[in-house]
Tab-separated table of C-alpha atoms in Angstrom:
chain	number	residue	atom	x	y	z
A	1	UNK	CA	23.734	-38.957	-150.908
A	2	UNK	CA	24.543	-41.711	-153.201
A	3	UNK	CA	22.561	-44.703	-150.802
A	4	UNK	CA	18.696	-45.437	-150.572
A	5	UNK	CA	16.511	-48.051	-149.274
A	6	UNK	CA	14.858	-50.142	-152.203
A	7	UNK	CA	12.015	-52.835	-150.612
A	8	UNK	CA	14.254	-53.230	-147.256
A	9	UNK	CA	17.659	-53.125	-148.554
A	10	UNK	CA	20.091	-50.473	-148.267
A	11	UNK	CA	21.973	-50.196	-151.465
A	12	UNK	CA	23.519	-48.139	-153.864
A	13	UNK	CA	21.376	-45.346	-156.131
A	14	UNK	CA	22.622	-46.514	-159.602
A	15	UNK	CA	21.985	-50.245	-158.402
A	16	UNK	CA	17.903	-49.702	-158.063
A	17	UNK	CA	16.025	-50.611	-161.392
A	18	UNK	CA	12.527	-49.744	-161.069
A	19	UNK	CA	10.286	-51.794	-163.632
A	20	UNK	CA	8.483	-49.442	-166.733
A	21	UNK	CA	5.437	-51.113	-165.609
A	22	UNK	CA	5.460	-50.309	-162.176
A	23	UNK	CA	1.902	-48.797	-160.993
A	24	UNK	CA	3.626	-45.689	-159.439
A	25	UNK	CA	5.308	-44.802	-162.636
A	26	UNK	CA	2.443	-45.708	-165.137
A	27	UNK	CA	-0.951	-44.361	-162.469
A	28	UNK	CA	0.502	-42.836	-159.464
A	29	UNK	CA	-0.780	-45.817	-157.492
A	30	UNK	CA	1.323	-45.227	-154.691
A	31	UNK	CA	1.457	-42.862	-151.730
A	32	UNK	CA	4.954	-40.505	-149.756
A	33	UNK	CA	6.225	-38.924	-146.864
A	34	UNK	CA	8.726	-36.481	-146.335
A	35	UNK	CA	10.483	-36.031	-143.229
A	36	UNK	CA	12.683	-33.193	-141.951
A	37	UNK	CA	16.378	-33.969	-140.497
A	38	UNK	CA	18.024	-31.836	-138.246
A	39	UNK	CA	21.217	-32.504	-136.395
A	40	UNK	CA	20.901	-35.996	-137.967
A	41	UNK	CA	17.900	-36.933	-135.897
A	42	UNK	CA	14.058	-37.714	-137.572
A	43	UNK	CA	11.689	-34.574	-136.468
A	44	UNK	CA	8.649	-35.844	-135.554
A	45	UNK	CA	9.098	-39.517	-136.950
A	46	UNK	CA	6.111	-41.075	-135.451
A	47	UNK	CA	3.780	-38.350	-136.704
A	48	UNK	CA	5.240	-38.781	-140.110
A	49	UNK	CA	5.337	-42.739	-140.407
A	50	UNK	CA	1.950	-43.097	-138.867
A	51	UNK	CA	0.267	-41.019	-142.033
A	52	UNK	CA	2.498	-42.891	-144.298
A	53	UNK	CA	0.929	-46.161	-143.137
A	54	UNK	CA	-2.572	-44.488	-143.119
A	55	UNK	CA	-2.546	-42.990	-146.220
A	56	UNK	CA	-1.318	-46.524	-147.418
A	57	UNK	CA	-4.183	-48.059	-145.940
A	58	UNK	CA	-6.792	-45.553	-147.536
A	59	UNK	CA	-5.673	-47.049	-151.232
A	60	UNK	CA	-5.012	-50.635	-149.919
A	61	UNK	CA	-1.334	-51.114	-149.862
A	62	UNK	CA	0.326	-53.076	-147.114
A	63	UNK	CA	3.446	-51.255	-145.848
A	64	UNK	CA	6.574	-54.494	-146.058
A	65	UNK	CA	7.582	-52.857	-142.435
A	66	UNK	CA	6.161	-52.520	-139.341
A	67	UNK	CA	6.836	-48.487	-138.216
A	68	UNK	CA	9.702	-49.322	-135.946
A	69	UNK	CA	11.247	-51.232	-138.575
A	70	UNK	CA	10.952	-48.588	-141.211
A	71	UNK	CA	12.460	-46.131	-138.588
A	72	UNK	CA	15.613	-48.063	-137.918
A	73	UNK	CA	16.020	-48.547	-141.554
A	74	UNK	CA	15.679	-44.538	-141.864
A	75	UNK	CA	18.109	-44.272	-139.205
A	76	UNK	CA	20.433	-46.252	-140.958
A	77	UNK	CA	20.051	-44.537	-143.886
A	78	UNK	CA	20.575	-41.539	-142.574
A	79	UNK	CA	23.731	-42.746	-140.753
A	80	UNK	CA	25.483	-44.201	-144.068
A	81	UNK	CA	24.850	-40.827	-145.811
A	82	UNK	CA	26.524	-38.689	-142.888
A	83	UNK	CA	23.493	-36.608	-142.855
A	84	UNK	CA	23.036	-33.733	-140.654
A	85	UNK	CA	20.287	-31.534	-142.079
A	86	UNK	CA	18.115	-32.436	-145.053
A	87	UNK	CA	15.140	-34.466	-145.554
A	88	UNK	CA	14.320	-38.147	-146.557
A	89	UNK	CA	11.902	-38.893	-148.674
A	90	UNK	CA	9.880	-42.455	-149.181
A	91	UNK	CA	7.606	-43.676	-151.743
A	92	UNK	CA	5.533	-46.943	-151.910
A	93	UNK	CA	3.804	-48.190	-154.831
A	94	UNK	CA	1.648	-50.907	-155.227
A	95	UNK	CA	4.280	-52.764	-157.548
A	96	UNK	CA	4.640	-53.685	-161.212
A	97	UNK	CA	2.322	-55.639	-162.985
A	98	UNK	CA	0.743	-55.748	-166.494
A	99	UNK	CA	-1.284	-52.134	-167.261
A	100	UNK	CA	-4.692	-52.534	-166.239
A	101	UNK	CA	-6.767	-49.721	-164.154
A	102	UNK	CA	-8.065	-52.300	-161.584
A	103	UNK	CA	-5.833	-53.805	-158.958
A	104	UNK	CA	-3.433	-56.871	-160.125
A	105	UNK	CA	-5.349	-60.170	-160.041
A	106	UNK	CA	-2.176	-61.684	-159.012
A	107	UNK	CA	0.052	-61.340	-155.959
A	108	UNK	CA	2.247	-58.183	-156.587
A	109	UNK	CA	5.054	-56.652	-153.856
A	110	UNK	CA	4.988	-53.415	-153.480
A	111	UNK	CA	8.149	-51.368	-154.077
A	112	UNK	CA	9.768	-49.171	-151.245
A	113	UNK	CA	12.184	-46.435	-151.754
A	114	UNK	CA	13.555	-43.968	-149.533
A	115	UNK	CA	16.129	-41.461	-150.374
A	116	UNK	CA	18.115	-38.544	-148.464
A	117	UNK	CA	18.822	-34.930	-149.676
A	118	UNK	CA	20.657	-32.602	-147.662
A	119	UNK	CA	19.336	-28.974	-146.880
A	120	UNK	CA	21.773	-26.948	-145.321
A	121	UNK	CA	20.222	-25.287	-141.849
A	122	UNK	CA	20.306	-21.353	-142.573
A	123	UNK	CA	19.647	-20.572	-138.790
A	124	UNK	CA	17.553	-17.602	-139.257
A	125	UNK	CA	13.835	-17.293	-138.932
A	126	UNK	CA	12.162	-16.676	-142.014
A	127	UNK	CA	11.195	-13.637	-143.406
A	128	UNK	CA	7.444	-12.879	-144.941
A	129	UNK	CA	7.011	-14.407	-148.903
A	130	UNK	CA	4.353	-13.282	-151.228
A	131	UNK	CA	1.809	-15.762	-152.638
A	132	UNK	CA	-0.733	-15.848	-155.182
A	133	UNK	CA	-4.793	-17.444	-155.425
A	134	UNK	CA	-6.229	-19.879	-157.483
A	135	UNK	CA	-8.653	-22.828	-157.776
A	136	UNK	CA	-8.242	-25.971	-156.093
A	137	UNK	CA	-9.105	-28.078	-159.094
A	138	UNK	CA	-7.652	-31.284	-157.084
A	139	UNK	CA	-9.606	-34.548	-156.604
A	140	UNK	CA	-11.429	-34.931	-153.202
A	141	UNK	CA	-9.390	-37.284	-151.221
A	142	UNK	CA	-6.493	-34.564	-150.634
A	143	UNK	CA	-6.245	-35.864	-147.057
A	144	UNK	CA	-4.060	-38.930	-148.417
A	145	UNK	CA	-1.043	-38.384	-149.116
A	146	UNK	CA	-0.836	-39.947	-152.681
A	147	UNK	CA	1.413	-39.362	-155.741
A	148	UNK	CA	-1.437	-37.820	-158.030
A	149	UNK	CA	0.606	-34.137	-157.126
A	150	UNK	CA	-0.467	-32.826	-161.197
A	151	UNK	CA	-2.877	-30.119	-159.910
A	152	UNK	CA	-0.402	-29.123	-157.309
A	153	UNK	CA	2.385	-29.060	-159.286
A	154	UNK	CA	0.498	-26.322	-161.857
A	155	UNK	CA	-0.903	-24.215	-158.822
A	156	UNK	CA	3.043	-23.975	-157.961
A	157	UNK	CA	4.398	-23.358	-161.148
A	158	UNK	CA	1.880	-20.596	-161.362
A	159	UNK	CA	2.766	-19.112	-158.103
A	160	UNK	CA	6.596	-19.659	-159.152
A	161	UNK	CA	5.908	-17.698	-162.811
A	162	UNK	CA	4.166	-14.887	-160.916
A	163	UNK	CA	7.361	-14.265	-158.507
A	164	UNK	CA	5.507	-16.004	-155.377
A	165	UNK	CA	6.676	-18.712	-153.057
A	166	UNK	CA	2.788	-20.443	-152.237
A	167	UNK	CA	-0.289	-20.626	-154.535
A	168	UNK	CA	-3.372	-20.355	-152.114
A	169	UNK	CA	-5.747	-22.905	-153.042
A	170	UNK	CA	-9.632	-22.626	-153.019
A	171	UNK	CA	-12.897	-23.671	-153.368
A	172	UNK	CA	-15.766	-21.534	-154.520
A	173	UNK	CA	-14.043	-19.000	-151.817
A	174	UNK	CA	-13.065	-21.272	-149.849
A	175	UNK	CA	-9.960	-21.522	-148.566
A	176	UNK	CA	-8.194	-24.790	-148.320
A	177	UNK	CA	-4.661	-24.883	-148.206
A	178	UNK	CA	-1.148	-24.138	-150.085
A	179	UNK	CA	0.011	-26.185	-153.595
A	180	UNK	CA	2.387	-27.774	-150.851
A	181	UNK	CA	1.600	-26.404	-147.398
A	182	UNK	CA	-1.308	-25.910	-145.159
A	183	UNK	CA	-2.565	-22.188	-144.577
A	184	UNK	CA	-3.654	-20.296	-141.223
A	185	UNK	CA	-4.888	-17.411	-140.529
A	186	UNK	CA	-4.095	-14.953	-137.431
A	187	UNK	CA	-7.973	-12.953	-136.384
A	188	UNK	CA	-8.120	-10.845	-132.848
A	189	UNK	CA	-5.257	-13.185	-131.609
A	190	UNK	CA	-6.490	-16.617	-132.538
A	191	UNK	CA	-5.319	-19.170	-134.791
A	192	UNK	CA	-7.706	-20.078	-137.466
A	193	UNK	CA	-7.374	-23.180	-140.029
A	194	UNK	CA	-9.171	-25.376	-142.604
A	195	UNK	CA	-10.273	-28.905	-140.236
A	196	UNK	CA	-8.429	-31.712	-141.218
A	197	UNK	CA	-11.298	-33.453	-143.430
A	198	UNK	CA	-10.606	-34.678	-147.165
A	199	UNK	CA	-10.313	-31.162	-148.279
A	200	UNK	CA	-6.464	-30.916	-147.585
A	201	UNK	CA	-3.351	-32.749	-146.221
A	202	UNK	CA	-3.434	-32.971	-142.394
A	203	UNK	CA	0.118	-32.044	-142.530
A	204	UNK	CA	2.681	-32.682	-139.670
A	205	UNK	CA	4.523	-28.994	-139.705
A	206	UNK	CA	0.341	-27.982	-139.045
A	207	UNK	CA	-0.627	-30.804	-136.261
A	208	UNK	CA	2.478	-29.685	-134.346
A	209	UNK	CA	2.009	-26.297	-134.757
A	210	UNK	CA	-1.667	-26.602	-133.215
A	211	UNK	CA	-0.155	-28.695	-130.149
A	212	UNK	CA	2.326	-25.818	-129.284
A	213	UNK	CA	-0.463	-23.433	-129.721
A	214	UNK	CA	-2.415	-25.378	-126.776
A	215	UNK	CA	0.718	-25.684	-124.537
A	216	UNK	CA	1.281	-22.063	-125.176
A	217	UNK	CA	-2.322	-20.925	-125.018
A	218	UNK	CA	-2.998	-19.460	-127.979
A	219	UNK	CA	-6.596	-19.958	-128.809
A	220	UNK	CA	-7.440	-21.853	-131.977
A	221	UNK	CA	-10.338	-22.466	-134.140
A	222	UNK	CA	-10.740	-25.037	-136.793
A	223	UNK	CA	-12.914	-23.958	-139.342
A	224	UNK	CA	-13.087	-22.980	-143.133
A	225	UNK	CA	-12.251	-19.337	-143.834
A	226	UNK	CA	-13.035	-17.436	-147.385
A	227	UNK	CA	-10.707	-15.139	-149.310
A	228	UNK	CA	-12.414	-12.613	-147.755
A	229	UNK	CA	-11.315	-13.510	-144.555
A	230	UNK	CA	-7.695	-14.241	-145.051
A	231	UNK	CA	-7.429	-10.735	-146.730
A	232	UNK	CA	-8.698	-8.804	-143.730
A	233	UNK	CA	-6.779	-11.073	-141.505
A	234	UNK	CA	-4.108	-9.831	-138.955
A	235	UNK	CA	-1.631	-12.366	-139.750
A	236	UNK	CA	-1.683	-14.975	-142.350
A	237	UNK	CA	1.097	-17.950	-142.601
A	238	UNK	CA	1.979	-21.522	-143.787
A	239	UNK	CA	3.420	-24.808	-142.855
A	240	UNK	CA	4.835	-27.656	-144.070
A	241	UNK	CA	8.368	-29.843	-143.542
A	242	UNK	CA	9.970	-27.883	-145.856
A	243	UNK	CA	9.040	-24.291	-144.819
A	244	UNK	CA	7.914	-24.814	-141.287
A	245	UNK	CA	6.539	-21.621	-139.953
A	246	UNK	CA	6.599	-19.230	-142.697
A	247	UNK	CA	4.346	-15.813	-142.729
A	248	UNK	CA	2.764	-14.787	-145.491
A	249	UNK	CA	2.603	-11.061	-146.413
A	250	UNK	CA	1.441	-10.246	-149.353
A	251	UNK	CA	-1.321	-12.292	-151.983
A	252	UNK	CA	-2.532	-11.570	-155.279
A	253	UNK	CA	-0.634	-7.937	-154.420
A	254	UNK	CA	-2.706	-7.605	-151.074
A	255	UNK	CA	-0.215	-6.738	-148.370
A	256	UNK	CA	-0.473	-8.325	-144.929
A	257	UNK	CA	0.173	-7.210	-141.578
A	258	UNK	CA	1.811	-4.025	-143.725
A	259	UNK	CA	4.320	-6.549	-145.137
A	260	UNK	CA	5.625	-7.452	-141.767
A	261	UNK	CA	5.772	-10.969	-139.574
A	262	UNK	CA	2.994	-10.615	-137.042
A	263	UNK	CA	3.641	-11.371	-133.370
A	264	UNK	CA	1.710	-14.990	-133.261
A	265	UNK	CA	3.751	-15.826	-136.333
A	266	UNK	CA	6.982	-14.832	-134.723
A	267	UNK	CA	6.004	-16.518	-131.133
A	268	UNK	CA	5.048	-19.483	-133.860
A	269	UNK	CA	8.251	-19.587	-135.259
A	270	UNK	CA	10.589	-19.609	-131.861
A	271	UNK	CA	8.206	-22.348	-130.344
A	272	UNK	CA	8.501	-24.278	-133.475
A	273	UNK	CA	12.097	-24.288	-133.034
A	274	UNK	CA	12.329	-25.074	-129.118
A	275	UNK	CA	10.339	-28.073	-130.601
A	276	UNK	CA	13.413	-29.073	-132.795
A	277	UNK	CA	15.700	-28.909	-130.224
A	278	UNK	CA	13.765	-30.647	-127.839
A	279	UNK	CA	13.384	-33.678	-130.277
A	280	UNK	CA	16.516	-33.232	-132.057
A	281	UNK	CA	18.984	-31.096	-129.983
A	282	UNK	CA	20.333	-27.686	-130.410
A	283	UNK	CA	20.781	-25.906	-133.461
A	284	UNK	CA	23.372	-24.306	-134.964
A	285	UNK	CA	23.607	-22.783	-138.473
């Protein structure tokens, strides 16, 4: 995986120098997306590329691309590596200019980058992990996607040190979401989670998840839901691009569901897959 894009160009890793003084590296003035590869085809590209140009909009960046440009440049990408499962992962920053909090007074470009990783495609569907609570000490504007991750990145550690995949973020007993997923909640056989306001990351893995619960009429309800709630919930589970459907049994020692994947999660889990094929053809471990 030796290739990326840097600001259009498809070029070598070691031949990208990225300046010390560029605003991503010095304020995390820049925004990402990650998207999933399977079978060497973008899952859900649109979704993804649509937030990445809204979330670049909410902090006043201009993408250099127009979406179907930055697609076929993905593609290509994608294509050079010899990818067939794995992720890519862009970044835009406003650029490099002299340190200063406010925006450049002169005309800066912004700097593109977009990488590929390869994650091999187990097959199986994933088993129940255990996760842990804690404060959502982020900003208020989680619903961009920015690169100010530092109070994510310590709710995960945290989880990680405590033998937990997730850290279950919240407010005042609130429930919000995970350090790097979105959480839902499984009550009498409907699907409850946070509304996608600037308390969390509308994340893709979730807004797909919802659509397949329409076409497959499972009833849903967005809403915010305490600790209490989750606890005495039937099912509880998480999404994201990484993880995709993932049940979660067990938090802060509580078991869930006795320690087992519900039946919504598991229906969850085989529609979210029928997805993947339809997009991105059949799987095969």
């Amino acid at each position: 995986m030796g290739n990326l894009i840097f600001n259009g160009e498809l070029i070598t890793r070691s031949a990208v120098q990225i300046d010390v003084e560029d605003r991503g590296y010095q304020f995390g003035d820049g925004v990402y997306e990650v998207i999933r590869i399977y079978n060497g085809q973008l899952f859900a590209s649109e979704m993804h590329l649509k937030r990445l140009f809204e979330s670049a909009k909410f902090i006043r960046i201009k993408v250099p691309f127009t979406l179907d440009e930055l697609k076929a440049k993905l593609e290509a990408l994608i294509v050079k590596d010899g990818l067939t499962f794995g992720i890519v992962y862009m970044q835009l920053t406003r650029g490099a200019s002299p340190r200063n909090h406010a925006f450049p007074t002169e005309e800066v470009e912004p700097v593109f980058v977009a990488y590929t990783k390869e994650i091999p495609y187990a097959g199986e569907v994933k088993p129940g992990v255990k996760a842990l609570l804690t404060d959502d000490v982020r900003w208020l504007r989680c619903n961009i996607k920015s690169l100010n991750l530092l109070g994510n990145i310590l709710a995960k550690q945290e989880a990680v040190e405590a033998g937990c995949a997730e850290a279950v973020l919240h407010r005042d007993g609130i429930v919000t979401e995970g350090s790097s997923s979105n959480v839902s909640i499984i009550v009498d056989g409907t699907l409850k989670t946070h509304p996608a306001n600037n308390l969390i990351l509308n994340g893709i893995t979730r807004q797909v998840m919802l659509q397949l619960c329409q076409a497959n009429g499972i009833p849903v309800v967005e809403e915010a839901f305490s600790i209490a709630d989750m606890l005495a919930a039937d099912e509880v589970l998480y999404t994201s691009t990484g993880v995709e459907v993932t049940p979660i049994v067990s938090i802060d020692g509580k078991t869930i569901n006795d320690g087992q994947t519900g039946p919504i999660t598991r229906q969850l889990q085989v529609y979210f897959r029928e997805e993947i094929e339809r997009q991105c053809g059949m799987l095969k471990a």
